[in-house]
Amino acid sequence: MIDHPIANKEYVIKTMVEITAKPLKKWGQNFLIDDKVAEAIVKSIDLDAKKRVLEIGSGLGALSYHLVKSKARVDLLEIDPLLSEHLRKVFKNDLAVTVITQDVLKTDLSGYDVIVGNLPYYITTPIIEQVLDVASTTSTFVAMVQKEAYPRINAKLGSESYGPLSILISYLGKVKTVSKVSKVCFLPTPHVDSLVFKIDFRKDIDPAFTKELTKVVKGLFHLRRKTILNNLYGYLGDKEKAAELLAKLNIPMNKRPEELPLSFYVSLTQLLNA
Ligand code: SAM
């Protein structure tokens, strides 16, 4: 195991020169250079040798270093061949570590106890959606995202950011903020600050029902400024049935999707699948 933390400016600069790599914007490469932040992220997760962990976008190994120290079995996923080759060398003596050179969007994320990552900002939402799709097979998701992305993750009913992402997350588990991270903790320095959040997933998730719920919620937010009647009509292709279902659930037809709580979407999905 490498004998010093990775998240520091000198190490990151020296290593990038050594491996002749430049931080690539196209892959959202902003490397963590504050080890206290890296350590705190990993400390927020309950890890031991029995846990299977997937890290998304390992970069030069800022978080990986602390994950590996925890003795958990760790898969490090990194799209950049230069960086993943370097990770293989850094962790070559650590038998519980596997480096996978692959695009996260083409990777099966199921079966990990913990999924963690300082996410590449250009695909934050697709990655979160992908993790939600496998929530029944995992217990914890810890991610660092640009601060602007967080309201949509933890939005309350009626707020502007309330939508499919926050509804599905509130159905699947409990989300909380772990820490706020200043942009100066990264190299190169991004334009905005970041935030780390954690989702603890429920243990009784039914994947088939979640799939249906996801379809319903996304379908009914298709036109978020339109009424729920119009959206449900668009989703079902049957106006009479849409009106009938809303009446059954005691929902006024002129409500908008952002005004309706999780319980409505769950009941509607149950009715549609009865
Ligand atoms: N974990 C490192 C850290 O904290 O310093 C790097 C974080 S950086 C914000 C995001 C990382 O994700 C980069 O190393 C980038 O190459 C990698 N990445 C970008 N797109 C990816 C993809 N589609 N699949 C897997 N990794 C990706």
Short mmCIF file of N, CA, C and O in Angstrom, two decimals, residues 72-141:
data_model
loop_
_atom_site.label_atom_id
_atom_site.label_comp_id
_atom_site.label_asym_id
_atom_site.label_seq_id
_atom_site.Cartn_x
_atom_site.Cartn_y
_atom_site.Cartn_z
N ALA A 72 -11.71 -2.87 3.00
CA ALA A 72 -12.86 -3.36 2.22
C ALA A 72 -12.36 -3.89 0.87
O ALA A 72 -11.24 -3.60 0.45
N ARG A 73 -13.22 -4.68 0.19
CA ARG A 73 -12.89 -5.12 -1.17
C ARG A 73 -13.32 -4.00 -2.12
O ARG A 73 -14.51 -3.63 -2.13
N VAL A 74 -12.39 -3.46 -2.87
CA VAL A 74 -12.67 -2.24 -3.62
C VAL A 74 -12.46 -2.40 -5.12
O VAL A 74 -11.40 -2.84 -5.55
N ASP A 75 -13.48 -2.03 -5.89
CA ASP A 75 -13.32 -1.94 -7.34
C ASP A 75 -13.19 -0.47 -7.70
O ASP A 75 -14.04 0.35 -7.32
N LEU A 76 -12.12 -0.13 -8.41
CA LEU A 76 -11.90 1.26 -8.81
C LEU A 76 -12.23 1.38 -10.29
O LEU A 76 -11.59 0.74 -11.13
N LEU A 77 -13.24 2.18 -10.59
CA LEU A 77 -13.69 2.33 -11.97
C LEU A 77 -13.20 3.66 -12.51
O LEU A 77 -13.45 4.72 -11.90
N GLU A 78 -12.50 3.61 -13.64
CA GLU A 78 -11.94 4.86 -14.19
C GLU A 78 -11.92 4.73 -15.71
O GLU A 78 -11.41 3.75 -16.26
N ILE A 79 -12.45 5.73 -16.39
CA ILE A 79 -12.54 5.67 -17.86
C ILE A 79 -11.20 5.95 -18.54
O ILE A 79 -10.92 5.45 -19.63
N ASP A 80 -10.37 6.74 -17.89
CA ASP A 80 -9.12 7.21 -18.52
C ASP A 80 -8.04 6.13 -18.39
O ASP A 80 -7.61 5.79 -17.28
N PRO A 81 -7.58 5.58 -19.54
CA PRO A 81 -6.60 4.48 -19.48
C PRO A 81 -5.29 4.88 -18.80
O PRO A 81 -4.68 4.07 -18.11
N LEU A 82 -4.86 6.14 -19.00
CA LEU A 82 -3.60 6.58 -18.37
C LEU A 82 -3.72 6.56 -16.85
O LEU A 82 -2.83 6.10 -16.14
N LEU A 83 -4.87 7.07 -16.36
CA LEU A 83 -5.07 7.13 -14.91
C LEU A 83 -5.27 5.73 -14.33
O LEU A 83 -4.73 5.40 -13.27
N SER A 84 -6.02 4.89 -15.03
CA SER A 84 -6.27 3.57 -14.46
C SER A 84 -5.00 2.73 -14.47
O SER A 84 -4.76 1.94 -13.55
N GLU A 85 -4.16 2.92 -15.48
CA GLU A 85 -2.87 2.22 -15.50
C GLU A 85 -2.04 2.63 -14.28
O GLU A 85 -1.42 1.81 -13.60
N HIS A 86 -2.09 3.92 -13.99
CA HIS A 86 -1.35 4.42 -12.83
C HIS A 86 -1.92 3.84 -11.53
O HIS A 86 -1.16 3.40 -10.65
N LEU A 87 -3.25 3.78 -11.45
CA LEU A 87 -3.88 3.21 -10.24
C LEU A 87 -3.46 1.75 -10.05
O LEU A 87 -3.20 1.30 -8.93
N ARG A 88 -3.35 1.03 -11.15
CA ARG A 88 -2.93 -0.39 -11.06
C ARG A 88 -1.56 -0.50 -10.43
O ARG A 88 -1.30 -1.38 -9.61
N LYS A 89 -0.67 0.44 -10.78
CA LYS A 89 0.68 0.40 -10.21
C LYS A 89 0.64 0.77 -8.73
O LYS A 89 1.27 0.11 -7.90
N VAL A 90 -0.11 1.82 -8.41
CA VAL A 90 -0.15 2.30 -7.02
C VAL A 90 -0.68 1.22 -6.08
O VAL A 90 -0.19 1.05 -4.97
N PHE A 91 -1.69 0.46 -6.56
CA PHE A 91 -2.33 -0.52 -5.66
C PHE A 91 -1.96 -1.96 -6.02
O PHE A 91 -2.70 -2.88 -5.71
N LYS A 92 -0.80 -2.13 -6.68
CA LYS A 92 -0.47 -3.48 -7.18
C LYS A 92 -0.32 -4.51 -6.05
O LYS A 92 -0.54 -5.70 -6.25
N ASN A 93 0.06 -4.06 -4.87
CA ASN A 93 0.24 -5.02 -3.77
C ASN A 93 -1.02 -5.21 -2.92
O ASN A 93 -1.00 -5.94 -1.93
N ASP A 94 -2.07 -4.53 -3.28
CA ASP A 94 -3.31 -4.61 -2.48
C ASP A 94 -4.26 -5.59 -3.14
O ASP A 94 -4.90 -5.28 -4.14
N LEU A 95 -4.35 -6.78 -2.55
CA LEU A 95 -5.07 -7.88 -3.22
C LEU A 95 -6.57 -7.66 -3.27
O LEU A 95 -7.26 -8.25 -4.10
N ALA A 96 -7.09 -6.81 -2.39
CA ALA A 96 -8.54 -6.59 -2.37
C ALA A 96 -8.97 -5.51 -3.36
O ALA A 96 -10.14 -5.13 -3.40
N VAL A 97 -8.02 -5.03 -4.18
CA VAL A 97 -8.34 -3.93 -5.11
C VAL A 97 -8.34 -4.42 -6.56
O VAL A 97 -7.44 -5.12 -6.98
N THR A 98 -9.37 -4.02 -7.30
CA THR A 98 -9.41 -4.30 -8.73
C THR A 98 -9.63 -2.98 -9.46
O THR A 98 -10.55 -2.23 -9.10
N VAL A 99 -8.81 -2.71 -10.45
CA VAL A 99 -8.99 -1.50 -11.24
C VAL A 99 -9.70 -1.89 -12.54
O VAL A 99 -9.29 -2.82 -13.23
N ILE A 100 -10.78 -1.16 -12.85
CA ILE A 100 -11.55 -1.45 -14.06
C ILE A 100 -11.51 -0.22 -14.96
O ILE A 100 -11.94 0.86 -14.54
N THR A 101 -10.98 -0.39 -16.16
CA THR A 101 -10.93 0.73 -17.10
C THR A 101 -12.19 0.68 -17.93
O THR A 101 -12.30 -0.13 -18.86
N GLN A 102 -13.16 1.50 -17.56
CA GLN A 102 -14.47 1.38 -18.22
C GLN A 102 -15.30 2.64 -18.00
O GLN A 102 -15.13 3.34 -17.01
N ASP A 103 -16.23 2.86 -18.91
CA ASP A 103 -17.19 3.96 -18.79
C ASP A 103 -18.27 3.54 -17.78
O ASP A 103 -18.91 2.50 -17.98
N VAL A 104 -18.47 4.34 -16.75
CA VAL A 104 -19.47 3.99 -15.74
C VAL A 104 -20.85 3.77 -16.37
O VAL A 104 -21.61 2.90 -15.94
N LEU A 105 -21.16 4.54 -17.41
CA LEU A 105 -22.49 4.44 -18.02
C LEU A 105 -22.69 3.11 -18.74
O LEU A 105 -23.80 2.76 -19.10
N LYS A 106 -21.58 2.39 -18.93
CA LYS A 106 -21.69 1.07 -19.59
C LYS A 106 -21.37 -0.04 -18.59
O LYS A 106 -21.02 -1.16 -18.97
N THR A 107 -21.44 0.28 -17.31
CA THR A 107 -21.04 -0.68 -16.28
C THR A 107 -22.24 -1.10 -15.44
O THR A 107 -23.09 -0.28 -15.11
N ASP A 108 -22.27 -2.38 -15.10
CA ASP A 108 -23.32 -2.90 -14.21
C ASP A 108 -22.93 -2.54 -12.78
O ASP A 108 -21.90 -3.00 -12.28
N LEU A 109 -23.73 -1.71 -12.13
CA LEU A 109 -23.37 -1.23 -10.80
C LEU A 109 -24.00 -2.09 -9.68
O LEU A 109 -23.89 -1.74 -8.51
N SER A 110 -24.66 -3.18 -10.06
CA SER A 110 -25.38 -3.93 -9.03
C SER A 110 -24.44 -4.80 -8.19
O SER A 110 -23.37 -5.19 -8.64
N GLY A 111 -24.87 -5.05 -6.96
CA GLY A 111 -24.16 -6.01 -6.12
C GLY A 111 -23.09 -5.45 -5.21
O GLY A 111 -22.39 -6.19 -4.55
N TYR A 112 -22.95 -4.13 -5.16
CA TYR A 112 -21.97 -3.52 -4.26
C TYR A 112 -22.68 -3.06 -2.98
O TYR A 112 -23.76 -2.47 -3.05
N ASP A 113 -22.06 -3.31 -1.83
CA ASP A 113 -22.64 -2.80 -0.58
C ASP A 113 -22.62 -1.27 -0.57
O ASP A 113 -23.54 -0.62 -0.08
N VAL A 114 -21.52 -0.75 -1.10
CA VAL A 114 -21.33 0.71 -1.08
C VAL A 114 -20.89 1.19 -2.46
O VAL A 114 -20.04 0.56 -3.10
N ILE A 115 -21.49 2.29 -2.92
CA ILE A 115 -21.02 2.95 -4.15
C ILE A 115 -20.62 4.36 -3.75
O ILE A 115 -21.37 5.05 -3.04
N VAL A 116 -19.43 4.76 -4.16
CA VAL A 116 -18.92 6.07 -3.74
C VAL A 116 -18.19 6.72 -4.90
O VAL A 116 -17.66 6.03 -5.77
N GLY A 117 -18.16 8.05 -4.93
CA GLY A 117 -17.39 8.70 -5.97
C GLY A 117 -17.45 10.21 -5.89
O GLY A 117 -18.42 10.79 -5.41
N ASN A 118 -16.35 10.80 -6.32
CA ASN A 118 -16.32 12.23 -6.61
C ASN A 118 -16.70 12.29 -8.08
O ASN A 118 -15.88 12.05 -8.95
N LEU A 119 -17.97 12.55 -8.35
CA LEU A 119 -18.51 12.27 -9.69
C LEU A 119 -18.06 13.27 -10.75
O LEU A 119 -17.98 14.47 -10.47
N PRO A 120 -17.79 12.76 -11.98
CA PRO A 120 -17.54 13.68 -13.09
C PRO A 120 -18.81 14.49 -13.34
O PRO A 120 -19.88 13.91 -13.56
N TYR A 121 -18.70 15.83 -13.30
CA TYR A 121 -19.91 16.66 -13.26
C TYR A 121 -20.76 16.56 -14.52
O TYR A 121 -21.97 16.78 -14.47
N TYR A 122 -20.14 16.19 -15.65
CA TYR A 122 -20.91 16.22 -16.90
C TYR A 122 -21.93 15.08 -17.00
O TYR A 122 -22.79 15.09 -17.88
N ILE A 123 -21.80 14.08 -16.09
CA ILE A 123 -22.78 12.98 -16.10
C ILE A 123 -23.32 12.69 -14.70
O ILE A 123 -23.68 11.55 -14.39
N THR A 124 -23.40 13.72 -13.86
CA THR A 124 -23.88 13.54 -12.49
C THR A 124 -25.26 12.87 -12.45
O THR A 124 -25.45 11.85 -11.77
N THR A 125 -26.23 13.43 -13.17
CA THR A 125 -27.59 12.90 -13.09
C THR A 125 -27.69 11.48 -13.64
O THR A 125 -28.25 10.60 -12.97
N PRO A 126 -27.13 11.19 -14.84
CA PRO A 126 -27.20 9.80 -15.31
C PRO A 126 -26.59 8.81 -14.32
O PRO A 126 -27.11 7.71 -14.14
N ILE A 127 -25.49 9.19 -13.67
CA ILE A 127 -24.87 8.25 -12.72
C ILE A 127 -25.81 8.03 -11.53
O ILE A 127 -26.04 6.89 -11.10
N ILE A 128 -26.38 9.12 -11.00
CA ILE A 128 -27.28 8.96 -9.85
C ILE A 128 -28.47 8.07 -10.24
O ILE A 128 -28.85 7.16 -9.51
N GLU A 129 -29.02 8.31 -11.42
CA GLU A 129 -30.16 7.48 -11.88
C GLU A 129 -29.76 6.01 -11.98
O GLU A 129 -30.53 5.11 -11.63
N GLN A 130 -28.55 5.80 -12.46
CA GLN A 130 -28.04 4.42 -12.61
C GLN A 130 -27.92 3.76 -11.23
O GLN A 130 -28.24 2.58 -11.08
N VAL A 131 -27.46 4.51 -10.24
CA VAL A 131 -27.33 3.96 -8.88
C VAL A 131 -28.73 3.68 -8.32
O VAL A 131 -28.97 2.64 -7.71
N LEU A 132 -29.69 4.59 -8.57
CA LEU A 132 -31.05 4.37 -8.07
C LEU A 132 -31.64 3.09 -8.66
O LEU A 132 -32.39 2.37 -7.99
N ASP A 133 -31.28 2.80 -9.91
CA ASP A 133 -31.79 1.58 -10.56
C ASP A 133 -31.32 0.31 -9.85
O ASP A 133 -31.95 -0.74 -9.99
N VAL A 134 -30.19 0.38 -9.16
CA VAL A 134 -29.68 -0.82 -8.46
C VAL A 134 -29.78 -0.68 -6.94
O VAL A 134 -29.11 -1.38 -6.20
N ALA A 135 -30.63 0.25 -6.51
CA ALA A 135 -30.72 0.53 -5.06
C ALA A 135 -31.10 -0.69 -4.24
O ALA A 135 -30.71 -0.80 -3.07
N SER A 136 -31.84 -1.63 -4.86
CA SER A 136 -32.25 -2.81 -4.09
C SER A 136 -31.06 -3.73 -3.80
O SER A 136 -31.16 -4.63 -2.97
N THR A 137 -29.94 -3.53 -4.50
CA THR A 137 -28.78 -4.41 -4.30
C THR A 137 -27.65 -3.73 -3.54
O THR A 137 -26.58 -4.30 -3.36
N THR A 138 -27.88 -2.49 -3.13
CA THR A 138 -26.81 -1.77 -2.43
C THR A 138 -27.36 -1.16 -1.14
O THR A 138 -28.57 -1.13 -0.94
N SER A 139 -26.47 -0.71 -0.26
CA SER A 139 -27.02 -0.11 0.96
C SER A 139 -26.67 1.36 1.11
O SER A 139 -27.43 2.11 1.71
N THR A 140 -25.54 1.77 0.54
CA THR A 140 -25.10 3.15 0.75
C THR A 140 -24.52 3.74 -0.52
O THR A 140 -23.76 3.07 -1.23
N PHE A 141 -24.86 5.00 -0.76
CA PHE A 141 -24.27 5.73 -1.89
C PHE A 141 -23.76 7.06 -1.35
O PHE A 141 -24.52 7.83 -0.74
#
